Coordinates of C-alpha atoms in Angstrom, one line a residue:
Y5 CA -65.5 91.2 -8.2
A6 CA -64.2 88.0 -10.0
L7 CA -61.2 88.2 -12.4
T8 CA -61.6 85.1 -14.5
S9 CA -58.3 85.5 -16.4
L10 CA -56.4 85.6 -13.2
A11 CA -58.5 83.0 -11.4
S12 CA -58.8 85.6 -8.6
A13 CA -61.1 88.2 -7.1
I14 CA -60.9 91.9 -6.3
L15 CA -62.0 93.1 -2.8
V16 CA -62.3 96.8 -2.4
F17 CA -61.7 98.5 1.0
E18 CA -62.0 102.1 2.1
T19 CA -59.9 103.8 4.7
D20 CA -59.1 107.3 6.1
G21 CA -55.6 106.1 7.0
D22 CA -52.4 105.5 5.2
I23 CA -53.4 103.6 2.0
V24 CA -49.9 102.4 1.1
A25 CA -49.2 101.2 4.6
L26 CA -52.5 99.4 4.8
A27 CA -52.0 97.8 1.3
E28 CA -48.6 96.5 2.4
K29 CA -50.1 95.0 5.5
I30 CA -53.0 93.3 3.6
E31 CA -50.5 91.9 1.0
S32 CA -48.7 90.1 3.8
E33 CA -51.8 88.1 4.6
P34 CA -52.0 84.4 3.4
G35 CA -53.8 84.0 0.0
V36 CA -53.4 87.7 -1.1
M37 CA -51.8 88.0 -4.5
M38 CA -51.3 91.7 -4.3
A39 CA -52.8 94.8 -2.6
Q40 CA -52.6 98.3 -4.0
P41 CA -54.4 101.7 -4.1
N42 CA -57.3 102.0 -6.5
H43 CA -55.5 104.3 -9.0
V44 CA -57.3 106.9 -11.1
F45 CA -57.0 107.0 -14.9
H46 CA -58.1 109.7 -17.3
T47 CA -59.0 109.6 -21.0
L48 CA -57.1 112.0 -23.1
S49 CA -58.9 114.3 -25.6
E50 CA -60.7 117.6 -26.1
P51 CA -63.1 118.8 -28.9
K52 CA -61.8 121.0 -31.7
D53 CA -63.4 122.7 -34.6
A54 CA -61.4 122.3 -37.8
L55 CA -61.3 120.0 -40.9
Q56 CA -60.0 116.5 -40.4
S57 CA -58.0 114.7 -43.1
L58 CA -57.6 111.1 -41.9
S59 CA -59.5 109.5 -44.8
R60 CA -57.1 111.2 -47.2
Q61 CA -54.0 110.4 -45.2
L62 CA -54.7 106.7 -45.1
R63 CA -56.4 106.6 -48.5
F64 CA -59.6 105.1 -47.3
S65 CA -60.9 104.7 -50.9
K66 CA -58.0 102.4 -51.6
I67 CA -57.3 100.7 -48.3
H68 CA -60.9 99.5 -47.9
D69 CA -60.7 97.7 -51.2
F70 CA -58.0 95.6 -49.5
S71 CA -59.1 95.2 -45.9
R72 CA -62.0 96.5 -43.7
G73 CA -61.2 94.6 -40.4
R74 CA -63.8 92.0 -41.1
G75 CA -64.0 89.4 -38.3
V76 CA -61.7 91.3 -35.9
T77 CA -63.1 92.3 -32.5
V78 CA -61.8 95.5 -30.9
A79 CA -62.6 96.0 -27.2
I80 CA -62.9 99.7 -26.4
I81 CA -62.2 100.3 -22.7
D82 CA -63.4 103.9 -22.2
T83 CA -66.5 105.9 -21.4
G84 CA -69.7 104.6 -22.8
V85 CA -70.0 104.0 -26.6
D86 CA -73.3 105.1 -28.1
V87 CA -74.4 101.6 -29.3
D88 CA -77.4 103.1 -31.1
H89 CA -75.4 105.6 -33.2
E90 CA -76.4 105.0 -36.8
D91 CA -72.7 104.8 -37.8
L92 CA -71.8 102.3 -35.1
Q93 CA -74.8 100.1 -34.3
A94 CA -74.1 97.5 -37.1
N95 CA -70.7 96.8 -35.7
I96 CA -71.5 96.6 -32.0
R97 CA -71.0 93.1 -30.6
G98 CA -71.7 93.8 -27.0
A99 CA -71.6 96.5 -24.3
E100 CA -70.9 96.1 -20.6
N101 CA -70.7 98.5 -17.7
F102 CA -68.0 98.4 -15.0
I103 CA -68.8 101.7 -13.1
S104 CA -70.2 100.7 -9.8
G105 CA -73.7 102.1 -9.0
E106 CA -74.4 103.2 -12.6
S107 CA -76.0 101.6 -15.6
Y108 CA -74.4 101.6 -19.1
H109 CA -75.0 104.8 -21.1
A110 CA -73.5 106.7 -24.1
E111 CA -70.7 109.3 -23.5
I112 CA -68.6 111.4 -25.8
H113 CA -65.0 110.0 -25.5
G114 CA -65.9 106.3 -26.0
T115 CA -68.2 107.1 -28.9
A116 CA -65.5 109.2 -30.6
V117 CA -62.9 106.5 -30.2
A118 CA -65.3 103.9 -31.6
G119 CA -66.1 106.1 -34.6
I120 CA -62.4 106.4 -35.5
I121 CA -61.9 102.7 -35.3
A122 CA -65.0 101.2 -36.8
A123 CA -67.7 103.6 -38.1
G124 CA -69.4 101.6 -40.8
I125 CA -69.6 102.3 -44.5
N126 CA -73.3 103.0 -44.9
Q127 CA -73.7 106.1 -47.1
N128 CA -74.2 108.1 -44.0
G129 CA -71.8 110.1 -41.8
I130 CA -68.2 108.9 -41.7
A131 CA -66.2 105.7 -42.2
G132 CA -63.8 104.4 -39.6
V133 CA -60.3 103.1 -40.3
A134 CA -61.7 99.5 -40.1
P135 CA -65.3 99.9 -41.0
E136 CA -66.2 96.2 -40.6
A137 CA -64.5 95.5 -37.4
N138 CA -66.6 94.4 -34.4
I139 CA -66.8 96.7 -31.3
L140 CA -67.0 95.4 -27.8
A141 CA -67.8 98.5 -25.7
L142 CA -66.6 98.2 -22.1
R143 CA -67.5 101.2 -20.0
A144 CA -64.8 101.5 -17.4
C145 CA -64.5 105.3 -17.3
K146 CA -67.1 107.9 -16.4
Q147 CA -67.5 111.2 -18.3
V148 CA -66.3 114.1 -16.0
S149 CA -69.1 116.4 -17.0
E150 CA -71.8 116.9 -19.6
A151 CA -69.7 119.2 -21.7
D152 CA -66.2 117.7 -21.1
P153 CA -65.4 114.5 -23.0
Q154 CA -62.7 113.5 -20.5
G155 CA -63.5 110.3 -18.6
R156 CA -62.2 109.0 -15.3
G157 CA -61.8 105.4 -14.3
N158 CA -60.0 103.5 -11.6
S159 CA -58.0 100.3 -11.1
V160 CA -61.0 98.2 -10.3
S161 CA -63.2 99.3 -13.2
I162 CA -60.4 99.0 -15.7
A163 CA -59.1 95.7 -14.4
R164 CA -62.6 94.2 -14.7
A165 CA -62.9 95.5 -18.3
I166 CA -59.6 94.0 -19.3
D167 CA -60.6 90.7 -17.7
A168 CA -63.8 90.8 -19.8
A169 CA -61.9 91.6 -23.0
V170 CA -59.5 88.7 -22.3
S171 CA -62.5 86.4 -21.6
H172 CA -64.2 87.4 -24.8
K173 CA -61.0 86.5 -26.8
V174 CA -60.9 89.9 -28.6
G175 CA -58.1 90.7 -31.0
I176 CA -57.3 94.2 -29.9
V177 CA -57.9 96.2 -26.7
N178 CA -58.0 100.0 -27.2
M179 CA -57.1 101.7 -24.0
S180 CA -57.3 105.5 -24.7
F181 CA -56.5 106.5 -21.2
G182 CA -53.5 107.0 -19.0
S183 CA -52.1 107.7 -15.5
G184 CA -48.8 108.9 -14.1
T185 CA -48.9 105.9 -11.7
S186 CA -48.1 102.3 -12.6
D187 CA -50.7 99.7 -11.6
R188 CA -49.5 96.1 -10.9
L189 CA -52.9 94.5 -11.2
I190 CA -53.6 96.1 -14.6
A191 CA -50.1 95.2 -15.8
R192 CA -50.6 91.6 -14.8
L193 CA -53.9 91.4 -16.6
I194 CA -52.4 92.9 -19.7
E195 CA -49.5 90.4 -19.6
V196 CA -52.1 87.5 -19.4
G197 CA -53.9 89.0 -22.5
V198 CA -50.6 89.4 -24.5
R199 CA -49.7 85.8 -23.8
R200 CA -53.1 84.9 -25.3
G201 CA -52.3 86.8 -28.5
I202 CA -54.2 90.0 -27.8
L203 CA -52.8 93.4 -28.9
F204 CA -53.0 96.2 -26.3
V205 CA -52.8 99.8 -27.6
A206 CA -52.6 103.0 -25.4
P207 CA -51.5 106.7 -25.7
V208 CA -48.2 108.1 -24.5
G209 CA -50.1 111.1 -23.0
N210 CA -50.9 114.7 -23.9
R211 CA -48.7 116.7 -21.5
E212 CA -45.6 118.3 -23.0
G213 CA -43.7 118.1 -19.7
L214 CA -43.9 114.3 -19.6
S215 CA -40.5 112.6 -19.8
V216 CA -41.9 109.0 -20.2
P217 CA -45.1 107.6 -21.5
T218 CA -48.1 107.4 -19.2
F219 CA -49.2 104.0 -17.9
P220 CA -50.2 101.6 -19.4
A221 CA -48.4 102.8 -22.6
S222 CA -45.2 102.6 -20.5
L223 CA -45.4 98.8 -20.4
E224 CA -43.1 97.0 -22.7
R225 CA -45.8 94.7 -24.1
V226 CA -48.2 97.6 -24.9
I227 CA -48.2 99.3 -28.3
A228 CA -47.6 103.0 -27.3
V229 CA -49.0 105.7 -29.5
G230 CA -47.8 109.2 -29.9
G231 CA -49.4 112.1 -31.9
V232 CA -48.5 114.0 -35.1
R233 CA -49.9 117.5 -35.5
G234 CA -51.3 118.7 -38.8
N235 CA -48.0 120.6 -39.5
G236 CA -46.0 117.3 -39.0
E237 CA -44.7 118.2 -35.5
A238 CA -44.6 115.4 -32.9
F239 CA -47.1 115.6 -30.1
P240 CA -46.9 116.1 -27.2
S241 CA -43.1 116.3 -27.6
P242 CA -40.3 114.8 -29.8
A243 CA -39.0 112.9 -26.8
L244 CA -42.4 111.2 -26.1
A245 CA -43.0 110.6 -29.8
A246 CA -39.6 108.8 -30.0
A247 CA -40.6 106.6 -27.1
A248 CA -43.8 105.5 -28.9
T249 CA -44.2 102.4 -31.0
V250 CA -45.9 104.5 -33.7
C251 CA -47.3 108.0 -34.1
A252 CA -50.6 108.9 -35.7
P253 CA -52.7 112.0 -36.5
C254 CA -53.9 113.7 -33.3
E255 CA -55.5 117.0 -34.5
H256 CA -59.0 117.8 -35.8
L257 CA -60.2 114.3 -36.5
F258 CA -63.9 114.2 -37.3
T259 CA -65.7 111.4 -35.5
T260 CA -68.9 110.2 -33.9
I261 CA -70.4 111.5 -30.7
P262 CA -73.7 110.5 -29.0
G263 CA -77.1 111.2 -30.4
N264 CA -76.2 110.5 -34.1
R265 CA -73.9 113.5 -34.1
Y266 CA -70.3 114.3 -35.0
N267 CA -67.5 116.5 -33.8
F268 CA -63.8 117.2 -34.1
L269 CA -61.5 115.8 -31.4
D270 CA -57.8 116.1 -30.7
G271 CA -55.3 114.2 -28.6
T272 CA -53.3 110.9 -28.4
S273 CA -56.5 109.1 -27.4
I274 CA -57.7 109.6 -30.9
S275 CA -54.2 108.7 -32.3
T276 CA -54.5 105.5 -30.4
A277 CA -57.9 104.7 -32.0
V278 CA -56.3 105.3 -35.5
V279 CA -53.6 102.7 -34.7
S280 CA -56.2 100.2 -33.3
G281 CA -58.1 100.6 -36.6
V282 CA -55.0 99.9 -38.7
L283 CA -54.2 96.8 -36.6
A284 CA -57.7 95.6 -37.2
L285 CA -57.1 95.9 -40.9
V286 CA -53.9 93.8 -40.5
L287 CA -55.5 91.2 -38.3
E288 CA -58.1 90.5 -41.0
K289 CA -55.3 89.4 -43.3
R290 CA -52.8 87.9 -40.8
R291 CA -54.9 86.7 -37.8
V292 CA -51.7 86.4 -35.7
L293 CA -49.8 89.6 -34.9
R294 CA -47.5 90.5 -32.1
K295 CA -45.9 93.8 -31.0
E296 CA -42.6 92.4 -32.1
D297 CA -43.9 92.0 -35.6
L298 CA -44.5 95.8 -36.0
P299 CA -42.3 98.1 -38.0
S300 CA -39.8 100.2 -36.0
T301 CA -40.9 103.6 -34.6
S302 CA -42.5 105.8 -37.3
N303 CA -44.1 109.2 -37.5
D304 CA -45.7 108.4 -40.9
I305 CA -48.8 106.4 -40.3
R306 CA -49.4 105.8 -44.0
L307 CA -45.9 104.3 -44.5
W308 CA -46.3 102.2 -41.3
T309 CA -49.7 100.9 -42.6
E310 CA -48.3 100.2 -46.1
T311 CA -45.4 98.2 -44.5
L312 CA -47.8 96.1 -42.4
L313 CA -50.3 95.4 -45.1
G314 CA -47.7 95.0 -47.9
I315 CA -49.6 97.4 -50.3
S316 CA -49.0 100.9 -51.7
L317 CA -51.5 103.6 -50.8
S318 CA -50.1 106.1 -53.3
E319 CA -52.5 107.8 -55.7

């Protein structure tokens, strides 16, 4: 597979032997930039059944009079987004598949993330945080099972999707997935994208026992997102929330799922989508935004948004 942004190519090998030892041996060959295992990544959410309050927390009725994310493209690297969903189809600007041996199709997690970010205002269903942002749907993860929204991707599929996002010159890349293992190839591609002005957003993780954010949120140049429960508690833990760039609601968020349907989802994947939506609102007004420009760590997404947009969202 070609990686345009790195002017390189990925070659995938299989072995029953010691993967790390073989990678080290391959890396010593002339012309090889790096060799590594094909790491596995998982999306981070599960469905819930309760009332969501995001539109009230962010004062959609007021914020959308100021900005709707118009002209900003958000690449969603995830499971397949339902590009025909009545709340999403007007904002879809492209869809590509990076899962080998499969064709593109709609799945739960990617569709849910897309709805939080950019469900359109059309007198039907819900509105996303940035209802006029463009969506580039990049399927790099495969849904685990019909009933389970969790997706699974690997280094190759995700690297190819990031490469596509960089090539398309998107404004934001939403990466609602994570792994306990760092990945040099993905880190290098993200670095290339950051140097070209792209914002990368990823969740810190959902496991309470984690002491550091999952990869790629652990990268210094990535906007790491933690969660806030409905009762105001940090999720998954105060320590991980403190390590995040910002925290956003993570419980009972009502959003789109395939087949023109809706459901409630939880998790820092969904928090990440909220932050990507807010950043799309900001980019409509500022066009140029870096992680260094963001307010310091905050558990109050409304205050964080007000600071970035320079407006008050009070009643």
